[in-house]
Amino acid sequence: ETGVTQSPTHLIKTRGQQVTLRCSSQSGHNTVSWYQQALGQGPQFIFQYYREEENGRGNFPPRFSGLQFPNYSSELNVNALELDDSALYLCASSTIPSDTQYFGPGTRLTVL
Amino acid sequence: RKEVEQDPGPFNVPEGATVAFNCTYSNSASQSFFWYRQDCRKEPKLLMSVYSSGNEDGRFTAQLNRASQYISLLIRDSKLSDSATYLCVVPGPYNTDKLIFGTGTRLQVFP
């Protein structure tokens, strides 16, 4: 196991609601990246946090936002949920932004 | 051309077979490449990193052809436990800390 944990494992929400997903990085890792994986697709990069600052963002709207805490754990917040937000949300941690990324087990979000 | 493009699957092979997956990428400046393995409904796990012409780890061999912007993954003597989706991964063109994943190639090894 990688030591990266995510919570919750599953979540069901309805359109328009807001959701917060959490990720604890592996010990010694100060970088967390978030990915969205729709069914049958590869993971898509949402954004990355390095030492509590956003360090790059993919093509996701502003209603996807994040945070990294002093202990390097991280949150992903999604506002105004849409049906297409249904996906597996993965976080990955690394020692530095350019180093190998290790993934957590993911949070499966279903939007009804 | 898509940033990362993989062979469409699924590949159904018998135990003991040799199977190869291909992946092409669009960013000619990429220096490092990865193959991740993903089991059904699980997280991706790093299988191999490729920084030069290739890499070998037991039954798995990754080869890189920079001129053709092409990476391959060869699995020899397939095992039932090799059944999974294999994701080709390339760092982003403008932000190398961002990983770009292919859609994955599904492998099913049968007895």
Short mmCIF file of C-alpha atoms in Angstrom, two decimals:
data_model
loop_
_atom_site.label_atom_id
_atom_site.label_comp_id
_atom_site.label_asym_id
_atom_site.label_seq_id
_atom_site.Cartn_x
_atom_site.Cartn_y
_atom_site.Cartn_z
CA GLU A 1 0.00 0.00 0.00
CA THR A 2 1.12 3.55 -0.73
CA GLY A 3 0.16 5.17 2.57
CA VAL A 4 -2.10 7.68 0.81
CA THR A 5 -5.60 7.63 2.28
CA GLN A 6 -8.82 9.19 1.05
CA SER A 7 -12.22 9.73 2.59
CA PRO A 8 -14.98 8.98 2.16
CA THR A 9 -14.75 5.88 -0.07
CA HIS A 10 -18.18 6.41 -1.59
CA LEU A 11 -20.53 9.36 -1.72
CA ILE A 12 -23.92 10.02 -3.26
CA LYS A 13 -25.06 13.60 -3.84
CA THR A 14 -27.74 15.34 -5.86
CA ARG A 15 -27.32 18.00 -8.53
CA GLY A 16 -26.57 21.45 -7.15
CA GLN A 17 -25.11 20.20 -3.88
CA GLN A 18 -21.56 20.76 -2.71
CA VAL A 19 -19.04 18.08 -1.74
CA THR A 20 -15.69 17.95 0.08
CA LEU A 21 -13.26 15.10 -0.46
CA ARG A 22 -10.21 14.54 1.71
CA CYS A 23 -6.75 13.14 1.16
CA SER A 24 -3.89 12.37 3.53
CA SER A 25 -0.55 12.20 1.82
CA GLN A 26 2.13 9.63 2.45
CA SER A 27 4.55 10.48 5.24
CA GLY A 28 7.35 12.70 3.93
CA HIS A 29 5.35 13.86 0.90
CA ASN A 30 4.55 17.58 0.56
CA THR A 31 2.81 17.51 -2.80
CA VAL A 32 -0.74 16.38 -3.52
CA SER A 33 -2.34 16.12 -6.96
CA TRP A 34 -6.02 15.51 -7.64
CA TYR A 35 -7.44 13.61 -10.63
CA GLN A 36 -10.92 12.84 -11.89
CA GLN A 37 -11.49 9.48 -13.58
CA ALA A 38 -14.75 8.99 -15.43
CA LEU A 39 -15.86 5.47 -16.30
CA GLY A 40 -13.79 4.00 -19.13
CA GLN A 41 -11.36 6.93 -19.18
CA GLY A 42 -7.91 7.63 -17.83
CA PRO A 43 -7.52 10.00 -14.87
CA GLN A 44 -7.71 13.72 -15.76
CA PHE A 45 -5.55 16.20 -13.84
CA ILE A 46 -7.57 18.68 -11.76
CA PHE A 47 -4.85 20.54 -9.82
CA GLN A 48 -1.78 20.11 -7.67
CA TYR A 49 -0.80 21.57 -4.29
CA TYR A 50 2.77 22.01 -3.18
CA ARG A 51 3.57 23.40 0.27
CA GLU A 52 0.02 24.75 0.66
CA GLU A 53 0.02 26.63 -2.68
CA GLU A 54 -1.72 25.64 -5.93
CA ASN A 55 0.99 24.50 -8.35
CA GLY A 56 -0.82 23.98 -11.62
CA ARG A 57 -4.38 23.41 -12.71
CA GLY A 58 -6.04 21.37 -15.44
CA ASN A 59 -9.09 22.25 -17.54
CA PHE A 60 -11.64 22.24 -14.77
CA PRO A 61 -14.06 25.09 -13.93
CA PRO A 62 -13.62 27.29 -10.84
CA ARG A 63 -16.31 25.35 -8.97
CA PHE A 64 -13.55 22.79 -8.44
CA SER A 65 -11.35 24.20 -5.69
CA GLY A 66 -8.83 22.85 -3.27
CA LEU A 67 -6.79 23.40 -0.20
CA GLN A 68 -3.66 21.98 1.35
CA PHE A 69 -3.02 22.10 5.08
CA PRO A 70 0.25 22.54 6.99
CA ASN A 71 0.43 18.75 7.53
CA TYR A 72 0.17 18.43 3.68
CA SER A 73 -3.21 16.75 3.74
CA SER A 74 -5.58 18.18 1.16
CA GLU A 75 -9.23 18.77 0.33
CA LEU A 76 -11.04 18.92 -2.99
CA ASN A 77 -14.27 20.92 -3.00
CA VAL A 78 -16.81 20.82 -5.78
CA ASN A 79 -19.71 23.27 -5.79
CA ALA A 80 -22.95 23.15 -7.77
CA LEU A 81 -22.56 19.46 -8.59
CA GLU A 82 -23.53 18.29 -12.07
CA LEU A 83 -24.38 14.78 -13.27
CA ASP A 84 -21.09 14.67 -15.22
CA ASP A 85 -19.16 15.11 -11.99
CA SER A 86 -19.92 11.46 -11.22
CA ALA A 87 -16.49 9.82 -11.24
CA LEU A 88 -13.70 8.31 -9.20
CA TYR A 89 -11.66 11.10 -7.59
CA LEU A 90 -8.07 10.17 -6.98
CA CYS A 91 -5.41 11.97 -5.05
CA ALA A 92 -1.72 11.26 -5.44
CA SER A 93 1.16 12.37 -3.29
CA SER A 94 4.84 12.82 -4.04
CA THR A 95 7.93 14.09 -2.25
CA ILE A 96 8.22 17.03 -4.66
CA PRO A 97 6.03 18.05 -7.61
CA SER A 98 8.20 16.35 -10.23
CA ASP A 99 8.69 13.10 -8.37
CA THR A 100 6.79 9.83 -8.76
CA GLN A 101 3.16 10.12 -7.73
CA TYR A 102 1.52 7.48 -5.55
CA PHE A 103 -2.23 7.20 -5.61
CA GLY A 104 -4.76 6.77 -2.87
CA PRO A 105 -7.72 4.36 -3.24
CA GLY A 106 -10.03 7.11 -4.47
CA THR A 107 -13.48 8.41 -3.62
CA ARG A 108 -16.31 7.29 -5.85
CA LEU A 109 -18.79 10.15 -6.25
CA THR A 110 -22.23 9.60 -7.70
CA VAL A 111 -24.36 12.63 -8.56
CA LEU A 112 -28.07 11.95 -9.02
CA ARG B 1 -2.91 14.11 -32.32
CA LYS B 2 -4.11 13.42 -28.78
CA GLU B 3 -1.57 14.13 -26.03
CA VAL B 4 -1.44 10.41 -25.18
CA GLU B 5 -3.02 7.72 -27.28
CA GLN B 6 -3.13 4.01 -26.55
CA ASP B 7 -4.08 0.83 -28.36
CA PRO B 8 -7.79 0.15 -28.01
CA GLY B 9 -8.53 -2.93 -25.93
CA PRO B 10 -9.44 -5.33 -24.73
CA PHE B 11 -6.63 -7.80 -25.31
CA ASN B 12 -7.67 -11.36 -24.47
CA VAL B 13 -4.65 -13.69 -24.26
CA PRO B 14 -3.99 -17.19 -22.84
CA GLU B 15 -1.68 -17.74 -19.91
CA GLY B 16 1.94 -17.88 -21.03
CA ALA B 17 1.42 -15.60 -24.03
CA THR B 18 3.47 -12.54 -24.84
CA VAL B 19 1.48 -9.37 -25.34
CA ALA B 20 2.51 -5.84 -26.31
CA PHE B 21 0.75 -2.52 -25.81
CA ASN B 22 1.55 0.62 -27.73
CA CYS B 23 1.28 4.26 -26.79
CA THR B 24 1.99 7.42 -28.79
CA TYR B 25 2.46 10.89 -27.34
CA SER B 26 2.40 14.35 -28.87
CA ASN B 27 4.90 16.33 -26.78
CA SER B 28 8.32 15.74 -28.33
CA ALA B 29 10.01 17.43 -25.35
CA SER B 30 8.83 14.79 -22.85
CA GLN B 31 11.74 13.23 -20.99
CA SER B 32 10.06 10.70 -18.75
CA PHE B 33 7.26 8.25 -19.22
CA PHE B 34 5.36 5.84 -17.02
CA TRP B 35 3.24 2.75 -17.21
CA TYR B 36 0.65 2.40 -14.46
CA ARG B 37 -1.48 -0.65 -13.80
CA GLN B 38 -5.08 -0.26 -12.65
CA ASP B 39 -7.21 -3.11 -11.37
CA CYS B 40 -10.97 -2.87 -11.65
CA ARG B 41 -12.34 -0.12 -9.37
CA LYS B 42 -8.93 0.40 -7.75
CA GLU B 43 -6.31 3.14 -7.90
CA PRO B 44 -3.53 3.22 -10.52
CA LYS B 45 -0.24 1.75 -9.33
CA LEU B 46 3.14 2.53 -10.85
CA LEU B 47 4.41 -0.39 -12.91
CA MET B 48 7.46 1.08 -14.63
CA SER B 49 9.23 4.38 -15.25
CA VAL B 50 11.02 4.97 -18.56
CA TYR B 51 13.68 7.68 -18.78
CA SER B 52 15.96 6.53 -21.60
CA SER B 53 15.52 4.01 -24.38
CA GLY B 54 13.81 1.46 -22.21
CA ASN B 55 13.49 -0.41 -18.97
CA GLU B 56 13.12 -4.04 -18.00
CA ASP B 57 11.71 -5.53 -14.81
CA GLY B 58 11.26 -9.27 -14.82
CA ARG B 59 8.60 -10.21 -17.35
CA PHE B 60 7.89 -6.57 -18.19
CA THR B 61 9.84 -4.53 -20.74
CA ALA B 62 9.13 -0.92 -21.69
CA GLN B 63 10.70 0.53 -24.82
CA LEU B 64 10.86 4.14 -25.93
CA ASN B 65 11.29 5.43 -29.46
CA ARG B 66 11.74 9.21 -29.24
CA ALA B 67 11.93 9.73 -33.00
CA SER B 68 8.49 8.19 -33.48
CA GLN B 69 7.16 9.43 -30.09
CA TYR B 70 6.15 5.93 -29.22
CA ILE B 71 6.32 3.83 -26.06
CA SER B 72 5.56 0.14 -25.77
CA LEU B 73 5.00 -2.28 -22.91
CA LEU B 74 5.80 -5.94 -23.44
CA ILE B 75 4.58 -8.60 -21.03
CA ARG B 76 6.11 -12.04 -21.39
CA ASP B 77 4.72 -15.29 -19.99
CA SER B 78 1.38 -13.69 -19.05
CA LYS B 79 -0.18 -14.68 -15.74
CA LEU B 80 -3.84 -14.59 -14.75
CA SER B 81 -2.86 -11.90 -12.23
CA ASP B 82 -1.70 -9.63 -15.06
CA SER B 83 -5.36 -9.03 -15.98
CA ALA B 84 -5.85 -5.29 -15.49
CA THR B 85 -5.92 -1.99 -17.37
CA TYR B 86 -2.53 -0.58 -18.33
CA LEU B 87 -2.25 3.20 -18.46
CA CYS B 88 0.39 5.04 -20.45
CA VAL B 89 1.37 8.28 -18.70
CA VAL B 90 3.34 11.31 -19.91
CA PRO B 91 4.16 14.56 -18.07
CA GLY B 92 2.26 17.60 -19.34
CA PRO B 93 3.80 19.88 -21.99
CA TYR B 94 3.51 23.11 -20.01
CA ASN B 95 3.55 21.71 -16.53
CA THR B 96 5.67 18.60 -16.17
CA ASP B 97 4.27 18.01 -12.69
CA LYS B 98 0.89 17.29 -14.28
CA LEU B 99 0.52 13.72 -15.49
CA ILE B 100 -1.42 13.04 -18.67
CA PHE B 101 -2.96 9.61 -18.80
CA GLY B 102 -4.05 7.62 -21.81
CA THR B 103 -7.46 5.97 -21.69
CA GLY B 104 -5.81 2.67 -20.89
CA THR B 105 -5.63 -0.74 -22.52
CA ARG B 106 -7.49 -3.59 -20.88
CA LEU B 107 -5.77 -6.96 -20.67
CA GLN B 108 -7.63 -10.17 -19.85
CA VAL B 109 -5.51 -13.29 -19.40
CA PHE B 110 -7.47 -16.54 -19.54
CA PRO B 111 -6.47 -20.07 -18.40
#
